[in-house]
CSV table of C-alpha atoms in Angstrom, one decimal:
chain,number,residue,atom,x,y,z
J,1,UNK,CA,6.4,1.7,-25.4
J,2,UNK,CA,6.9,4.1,-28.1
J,3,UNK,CA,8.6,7.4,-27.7
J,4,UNK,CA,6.7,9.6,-30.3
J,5,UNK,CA,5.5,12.8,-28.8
J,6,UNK,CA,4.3,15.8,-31.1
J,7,UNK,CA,3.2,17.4,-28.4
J,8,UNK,CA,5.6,20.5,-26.8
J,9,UNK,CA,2.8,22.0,-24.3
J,10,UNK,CA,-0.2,21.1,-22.1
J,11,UNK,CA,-3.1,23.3,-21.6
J,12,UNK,CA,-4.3,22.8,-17.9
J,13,UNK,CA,-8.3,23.4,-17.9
J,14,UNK,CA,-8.5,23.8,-14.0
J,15,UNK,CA,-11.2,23.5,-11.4
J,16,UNK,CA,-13.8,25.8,-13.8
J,17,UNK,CA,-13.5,27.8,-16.5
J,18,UNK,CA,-16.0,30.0,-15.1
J,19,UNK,CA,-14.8,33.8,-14.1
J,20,UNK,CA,-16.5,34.7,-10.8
J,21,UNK,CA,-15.7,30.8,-9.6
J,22,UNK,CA,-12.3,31.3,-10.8
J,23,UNK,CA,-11.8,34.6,-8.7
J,24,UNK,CA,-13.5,33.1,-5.7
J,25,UNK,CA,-10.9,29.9,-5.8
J,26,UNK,CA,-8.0,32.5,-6.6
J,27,UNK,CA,-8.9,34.2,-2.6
J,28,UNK,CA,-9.8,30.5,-1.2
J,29,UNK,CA,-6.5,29.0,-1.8
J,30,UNK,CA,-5.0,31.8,-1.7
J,31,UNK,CA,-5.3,32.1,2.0
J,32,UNK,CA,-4.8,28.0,2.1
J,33,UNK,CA,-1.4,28.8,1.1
J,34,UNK,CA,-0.5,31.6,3.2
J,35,UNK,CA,-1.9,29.2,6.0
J,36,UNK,CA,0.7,26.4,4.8
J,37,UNK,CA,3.3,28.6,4.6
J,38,UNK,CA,2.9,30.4,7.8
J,39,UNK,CA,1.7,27.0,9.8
J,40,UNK,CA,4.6,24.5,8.7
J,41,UNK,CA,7.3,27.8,8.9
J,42,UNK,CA,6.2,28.2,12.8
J,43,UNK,CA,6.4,24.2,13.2
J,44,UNK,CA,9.7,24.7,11.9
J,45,UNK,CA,11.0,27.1,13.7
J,46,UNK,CA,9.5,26.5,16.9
J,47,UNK,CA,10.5,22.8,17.3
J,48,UNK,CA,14.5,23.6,15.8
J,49,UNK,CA,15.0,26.4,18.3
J,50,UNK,CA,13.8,24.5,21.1
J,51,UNK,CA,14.8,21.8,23.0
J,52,UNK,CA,11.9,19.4,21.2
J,53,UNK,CA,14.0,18.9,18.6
J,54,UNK,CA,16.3,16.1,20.8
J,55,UNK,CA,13.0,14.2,20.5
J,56,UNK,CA,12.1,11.7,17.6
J,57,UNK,CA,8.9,12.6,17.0
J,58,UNK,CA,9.5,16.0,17.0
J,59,UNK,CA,12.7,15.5,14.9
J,60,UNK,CA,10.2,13.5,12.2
J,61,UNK,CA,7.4,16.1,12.3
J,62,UNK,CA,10.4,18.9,11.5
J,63,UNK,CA,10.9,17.3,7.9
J,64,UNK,CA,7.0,16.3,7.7
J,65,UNK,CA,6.7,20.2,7.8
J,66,UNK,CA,9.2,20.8,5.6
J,67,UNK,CA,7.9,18.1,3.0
J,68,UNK,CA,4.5,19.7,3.1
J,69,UNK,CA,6.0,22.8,2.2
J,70,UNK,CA,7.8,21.6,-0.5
J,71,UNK,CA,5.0,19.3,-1.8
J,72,UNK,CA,2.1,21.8,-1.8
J,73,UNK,CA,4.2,24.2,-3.2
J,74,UNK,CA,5.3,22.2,-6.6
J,75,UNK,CA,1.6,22.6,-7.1
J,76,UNK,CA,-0.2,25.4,-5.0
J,77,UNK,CA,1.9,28.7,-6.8
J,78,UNK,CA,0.9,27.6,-10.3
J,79,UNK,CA,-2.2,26.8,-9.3
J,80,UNK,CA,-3.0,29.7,-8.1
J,81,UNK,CA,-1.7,32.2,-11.6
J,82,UNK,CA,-3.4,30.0,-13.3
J,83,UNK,CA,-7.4,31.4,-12.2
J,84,UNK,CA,-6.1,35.2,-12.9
J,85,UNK,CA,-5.2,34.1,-16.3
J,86,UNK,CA,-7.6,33.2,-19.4
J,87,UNK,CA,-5.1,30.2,-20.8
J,88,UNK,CA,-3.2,28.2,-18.6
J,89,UNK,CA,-0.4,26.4,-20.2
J,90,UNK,CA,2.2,24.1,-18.9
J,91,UNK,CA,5.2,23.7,-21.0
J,92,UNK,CA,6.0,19.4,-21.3
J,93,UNK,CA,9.1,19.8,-19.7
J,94,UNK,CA,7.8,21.9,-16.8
J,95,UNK,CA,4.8,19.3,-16.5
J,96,UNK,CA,7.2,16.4,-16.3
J,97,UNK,CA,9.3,18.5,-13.6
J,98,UNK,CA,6.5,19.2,-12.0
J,99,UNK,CA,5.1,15.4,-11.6
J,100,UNK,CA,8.4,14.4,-10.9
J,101,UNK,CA,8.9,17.0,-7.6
J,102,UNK,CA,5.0,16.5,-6.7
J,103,UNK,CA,5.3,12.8,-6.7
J,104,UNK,CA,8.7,13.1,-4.7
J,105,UNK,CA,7.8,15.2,-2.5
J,106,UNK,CA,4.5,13.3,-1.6
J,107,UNK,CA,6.4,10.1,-0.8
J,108,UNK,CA,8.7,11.5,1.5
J,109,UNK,CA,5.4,12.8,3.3
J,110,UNK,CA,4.0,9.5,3.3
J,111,UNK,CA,7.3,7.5,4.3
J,112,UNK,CA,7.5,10.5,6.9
J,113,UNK,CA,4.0,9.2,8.5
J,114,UNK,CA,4.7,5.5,8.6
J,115,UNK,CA,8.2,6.7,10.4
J,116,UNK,CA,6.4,8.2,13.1
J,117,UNK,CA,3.5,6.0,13.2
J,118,UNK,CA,7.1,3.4,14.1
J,119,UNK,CA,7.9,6.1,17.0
J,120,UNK,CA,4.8,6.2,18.4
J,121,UNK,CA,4.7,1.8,18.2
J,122,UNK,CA,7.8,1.5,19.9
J,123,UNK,CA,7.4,4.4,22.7
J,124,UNK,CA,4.2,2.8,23.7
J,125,UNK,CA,5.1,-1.0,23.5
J,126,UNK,CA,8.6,-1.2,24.1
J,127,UNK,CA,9.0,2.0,26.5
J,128,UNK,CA,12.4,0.8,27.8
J,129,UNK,CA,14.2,0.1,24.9
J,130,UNK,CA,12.9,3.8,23.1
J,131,UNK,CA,16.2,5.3,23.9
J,132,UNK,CA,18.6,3.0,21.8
J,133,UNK,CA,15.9,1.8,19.0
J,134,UNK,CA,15.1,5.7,17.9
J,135,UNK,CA,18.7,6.9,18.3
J,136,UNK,CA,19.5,9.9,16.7
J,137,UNK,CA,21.9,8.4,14.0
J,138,UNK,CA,18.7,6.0,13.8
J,139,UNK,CA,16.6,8.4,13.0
J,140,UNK,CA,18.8,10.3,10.5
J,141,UNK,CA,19.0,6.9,8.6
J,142,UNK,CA,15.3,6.6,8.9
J,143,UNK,CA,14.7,10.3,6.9
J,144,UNK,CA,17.9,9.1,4.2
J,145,UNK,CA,15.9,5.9,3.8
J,146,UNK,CA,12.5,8.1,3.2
J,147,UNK,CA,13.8,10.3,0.9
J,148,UNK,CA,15.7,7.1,-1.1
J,149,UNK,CA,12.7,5.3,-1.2
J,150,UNK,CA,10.5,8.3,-2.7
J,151,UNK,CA,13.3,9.3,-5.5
J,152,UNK,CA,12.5,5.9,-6.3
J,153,UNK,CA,8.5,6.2,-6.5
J,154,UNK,CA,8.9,9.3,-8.6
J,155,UNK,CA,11.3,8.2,-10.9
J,156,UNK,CA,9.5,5.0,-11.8
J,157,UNK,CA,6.0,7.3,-12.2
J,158,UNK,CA,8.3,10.0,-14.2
J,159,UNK,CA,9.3,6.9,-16.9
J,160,UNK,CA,6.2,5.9,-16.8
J,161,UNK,CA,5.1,9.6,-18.1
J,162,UNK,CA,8.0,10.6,-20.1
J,163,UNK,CA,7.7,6.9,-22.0
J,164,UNK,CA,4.0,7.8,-23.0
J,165,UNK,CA,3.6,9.0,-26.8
J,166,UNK,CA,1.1,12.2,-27.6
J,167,UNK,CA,-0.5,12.2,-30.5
J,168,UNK,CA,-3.6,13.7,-30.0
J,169,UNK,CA,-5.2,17.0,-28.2
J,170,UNK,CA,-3.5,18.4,-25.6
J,171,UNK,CA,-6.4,19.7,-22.9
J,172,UNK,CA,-5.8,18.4,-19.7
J,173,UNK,CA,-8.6,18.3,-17.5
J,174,UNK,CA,-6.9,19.2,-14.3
J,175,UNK,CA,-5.1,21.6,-12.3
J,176,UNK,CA,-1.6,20.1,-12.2
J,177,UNK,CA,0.2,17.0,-14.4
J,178,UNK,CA,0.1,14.1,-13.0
J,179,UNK,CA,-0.1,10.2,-14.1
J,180,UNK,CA,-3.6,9.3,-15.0
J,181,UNK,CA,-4.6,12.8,-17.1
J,182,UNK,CA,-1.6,12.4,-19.0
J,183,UNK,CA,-2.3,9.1,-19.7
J,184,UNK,CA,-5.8,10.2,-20.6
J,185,UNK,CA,-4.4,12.5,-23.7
J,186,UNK,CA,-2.2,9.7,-24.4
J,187,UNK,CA,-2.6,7.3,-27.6
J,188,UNK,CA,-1.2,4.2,-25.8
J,189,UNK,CA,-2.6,0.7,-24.2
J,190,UNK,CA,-3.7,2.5,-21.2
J,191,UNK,CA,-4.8,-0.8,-19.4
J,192,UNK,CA,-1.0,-2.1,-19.5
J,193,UNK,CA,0.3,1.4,-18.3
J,194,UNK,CA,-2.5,1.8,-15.3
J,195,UNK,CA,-1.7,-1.6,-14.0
J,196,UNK,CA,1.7,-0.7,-13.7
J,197,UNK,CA,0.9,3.1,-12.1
J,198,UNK,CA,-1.7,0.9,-9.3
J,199,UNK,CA,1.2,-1.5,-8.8
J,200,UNK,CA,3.9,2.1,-8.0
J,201,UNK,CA,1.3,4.7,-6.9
J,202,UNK,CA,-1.5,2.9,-6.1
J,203,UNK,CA,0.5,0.0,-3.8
J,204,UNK,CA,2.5,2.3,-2.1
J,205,UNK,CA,-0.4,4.2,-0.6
J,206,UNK,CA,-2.2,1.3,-0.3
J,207,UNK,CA,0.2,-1.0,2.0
J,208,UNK,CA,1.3,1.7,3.8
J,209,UNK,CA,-2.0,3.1,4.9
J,210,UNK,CA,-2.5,-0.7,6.1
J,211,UNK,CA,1.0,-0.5,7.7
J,212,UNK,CA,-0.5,2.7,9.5
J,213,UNK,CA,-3.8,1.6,10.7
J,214,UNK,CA,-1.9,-2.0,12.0
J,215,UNK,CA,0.3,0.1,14.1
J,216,UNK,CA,-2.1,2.9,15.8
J,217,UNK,CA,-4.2,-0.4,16.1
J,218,UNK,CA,-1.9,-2.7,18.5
J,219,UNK,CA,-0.9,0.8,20.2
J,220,UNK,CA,-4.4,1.4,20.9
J,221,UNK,CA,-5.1,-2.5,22.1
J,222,UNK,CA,-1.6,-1.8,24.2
J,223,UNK,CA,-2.3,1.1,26.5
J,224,UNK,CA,-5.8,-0.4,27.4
J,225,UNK,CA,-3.6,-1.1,30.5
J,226,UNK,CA,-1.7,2.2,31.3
J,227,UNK,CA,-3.1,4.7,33.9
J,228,UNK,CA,-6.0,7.1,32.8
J,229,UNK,CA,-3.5,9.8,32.5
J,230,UNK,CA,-1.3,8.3,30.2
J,231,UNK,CA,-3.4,6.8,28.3
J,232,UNK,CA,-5.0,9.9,27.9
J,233,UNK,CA,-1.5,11.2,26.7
J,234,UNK,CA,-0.9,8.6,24.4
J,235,UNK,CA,-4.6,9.0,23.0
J,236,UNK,CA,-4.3,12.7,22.5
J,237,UNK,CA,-1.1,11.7,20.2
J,238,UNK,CA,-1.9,9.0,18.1
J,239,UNK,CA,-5.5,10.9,17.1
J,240,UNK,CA,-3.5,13.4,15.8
J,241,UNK,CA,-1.3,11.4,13.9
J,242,UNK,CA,-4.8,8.7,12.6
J,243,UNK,CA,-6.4,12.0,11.5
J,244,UNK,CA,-3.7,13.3,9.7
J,245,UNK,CA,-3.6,9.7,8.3
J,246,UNK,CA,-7.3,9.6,7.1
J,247,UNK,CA,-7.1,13.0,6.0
J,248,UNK,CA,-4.2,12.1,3.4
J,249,UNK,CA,-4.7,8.8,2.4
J,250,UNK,CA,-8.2,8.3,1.6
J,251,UNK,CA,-8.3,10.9,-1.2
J,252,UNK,CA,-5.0,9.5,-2.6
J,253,UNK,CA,-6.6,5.8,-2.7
J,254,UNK,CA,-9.6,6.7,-4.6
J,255,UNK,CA,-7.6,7.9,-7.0
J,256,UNK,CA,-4.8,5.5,-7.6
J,257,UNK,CA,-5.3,2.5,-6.3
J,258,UNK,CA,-8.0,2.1,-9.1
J,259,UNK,CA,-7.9,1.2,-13.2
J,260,UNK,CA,-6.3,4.1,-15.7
J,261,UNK,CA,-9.8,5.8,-15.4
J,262,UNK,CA,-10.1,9.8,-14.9
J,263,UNK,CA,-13.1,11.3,-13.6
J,264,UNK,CA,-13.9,15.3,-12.8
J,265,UNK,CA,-14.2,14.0,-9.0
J,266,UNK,CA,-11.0,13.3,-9.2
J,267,UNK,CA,-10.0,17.5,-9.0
J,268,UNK,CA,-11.7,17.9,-5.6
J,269,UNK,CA,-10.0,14.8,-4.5
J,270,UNK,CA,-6.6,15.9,-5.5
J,271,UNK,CA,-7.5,19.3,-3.2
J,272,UNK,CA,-7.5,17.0,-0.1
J,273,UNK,CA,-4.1,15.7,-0.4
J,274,UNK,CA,-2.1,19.2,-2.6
J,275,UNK,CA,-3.2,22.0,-0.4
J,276,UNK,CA,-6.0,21.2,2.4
J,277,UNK,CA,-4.0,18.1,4.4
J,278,UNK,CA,-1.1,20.7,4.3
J,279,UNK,CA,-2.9,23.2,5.5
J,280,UNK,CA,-4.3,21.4,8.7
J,281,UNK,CA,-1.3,19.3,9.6
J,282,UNK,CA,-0.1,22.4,11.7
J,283,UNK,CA,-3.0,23.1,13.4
J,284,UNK,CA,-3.8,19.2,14.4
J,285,UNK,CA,-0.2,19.1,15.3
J,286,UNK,CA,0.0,21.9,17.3
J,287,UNK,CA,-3.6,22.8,19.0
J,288,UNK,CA,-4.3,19.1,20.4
J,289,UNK,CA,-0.4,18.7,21.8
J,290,UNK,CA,0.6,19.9,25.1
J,291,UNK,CA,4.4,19.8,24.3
J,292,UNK,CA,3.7,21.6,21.0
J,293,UNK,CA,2.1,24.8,22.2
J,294,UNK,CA,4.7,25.0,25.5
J,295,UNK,CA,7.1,25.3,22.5
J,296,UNK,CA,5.6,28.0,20.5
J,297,UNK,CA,5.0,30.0,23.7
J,298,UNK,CA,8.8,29.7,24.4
J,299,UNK,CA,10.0,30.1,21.6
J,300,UNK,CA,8.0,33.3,19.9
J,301,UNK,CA,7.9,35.2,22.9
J,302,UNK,CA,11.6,34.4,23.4
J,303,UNK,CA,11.5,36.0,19.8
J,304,UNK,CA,9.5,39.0,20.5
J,305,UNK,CA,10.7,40.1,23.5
J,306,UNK,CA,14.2,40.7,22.1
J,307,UNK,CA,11.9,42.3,19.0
């Protein structure tokens, strides 16, 4: 692929160019933010000053908190200056940066889910051996091997972007830079290049969803046997995990497991997975666990009593 590129800046045309809808969005997200920031910070510090960090799963939801953090926030801040200004404008370099830490960022998160969906398979179907097979140097290799495996997702989808000549206008109809509205304004074979983003993007998500829904599938088929109130236990966790799933994945499917094909949809989807999934991970994580909310009790009263 050719290198050219005349172009030095990207204007971003948003959700709407229209005022009051710009304002109203500004307020919306706005507090979506705050609520990530304020949600995954108390996850945070609730499960590392407490003794649920010795636990895997807790261990693994610690870094899914801080990946959401990171992750919304290579998007949400720009986002959000961009409705109180007329023009928003995205330098090249900062919208390469930007793909690059959004796509990073997003793998972890996804690598993060299929670790814990592992947790959860080998708590529940091989209860006796939980103790050496999620060991903490285990589980530390586990978050390495996440973090290694989504460098390499965003690198491949950051040549992919940077190799793509401009030549044209330079309107992206979006909110943030990613793969397939660049590729839009580019003047390249963008059947050859969208093959190759559904084979990085679009198979990642794909096989790892199906990785996902295998697993909660033969836990669910395996504690058909256990007492009412374990299985009730066991329930009460893997729903939260499956919604989180859903929640996360389906948006991200529609949108790259397809052809190199943008469509205005595609801004309302990219909401799901940038800011709302972020948003709600805390409070699924937190309001339907037992463990979870002993923790925050502890630990914030703990705090505000020596306040």
């Amino acid at each position: 692929m050719e290198s050219t590129n005349n172009i030095t800046e990207f204007i971003l045309l948003g959700l709407s160019q229209n005022k009051k809808i710009k304002a109203l969005c500004f307020l919306m997200f706005l507090f979506c933010y705050i609520a990530i920031l304020g949600g995954n910070m108390i996850i945070l510090i609730s499960i590392t000053y407490s003794q649920l960090i010795e636990q895997p799963m807790y261990f693994f939801l610690n870094y899914l908190a801080l990946s959401d953090l990171c992750y919304t926030s290579t998007v949400t801040p720009k986002f959000l200056t961009d409705l109180l200004v007329e023009r928003n404008i995205i330098s090249y370099t900062s919208c390469m940066a930007q793909l690059f830490t959004m796509h990073f960022f997003g793998g972890i998160e996804i690598l993060i889910l299929t670790v814990m969906a592992y947790d959860r398979y080998v708590a529940i179907c091989k209860p006796l051996h939980y103790s050496i097979i999620m060991s903490r140097g285990r589980c530390h290799a586990m978050v390495t091997a996440c973090c290694a495996g989504a460098f390499i997702h965003s690198f491949l989808q950051s040549l992919l972007a940077i190799s793509l000549p401009f030549c044209g206008h330079n309107e992206m109809d979006h909110y943030f830079c990613d793969i397939y509205p660049l590729l839009a304004l580019s003047c390249t074979n963008k059947h050859r290049v969208g093959l190759l983003v559904v084979a990085n993007s679009g198979m990642m998500g794909l096989i790892t969803f199906v990785v996902l829904m295998w697993s909660y599938s033969f836990i669910l088929y395996t504690i058909r046997a256990y007492p009412a109130e374990s299985r009730s236990k066991a329930l009460s966790t893997c729903s939260s995990h499956v919604t989180v799933v859903i929640f996360f994945f389906v948006p991200v499917l529609f949108i790259y497991i397809r052809p190199a094909t943008t469509y205005p949809e595609d801004k309302v989807f990219a909401l799901f997975y940038t800011i709302l999934a972020p948003m709600f991970n805390p409070l699924i994580y937190t309001l339907r666990n037992t463990e979870m909310k002993n923790a925050l009790r502890k630990v914030w009263c703990h705090k505000l009593f020596f306040i």
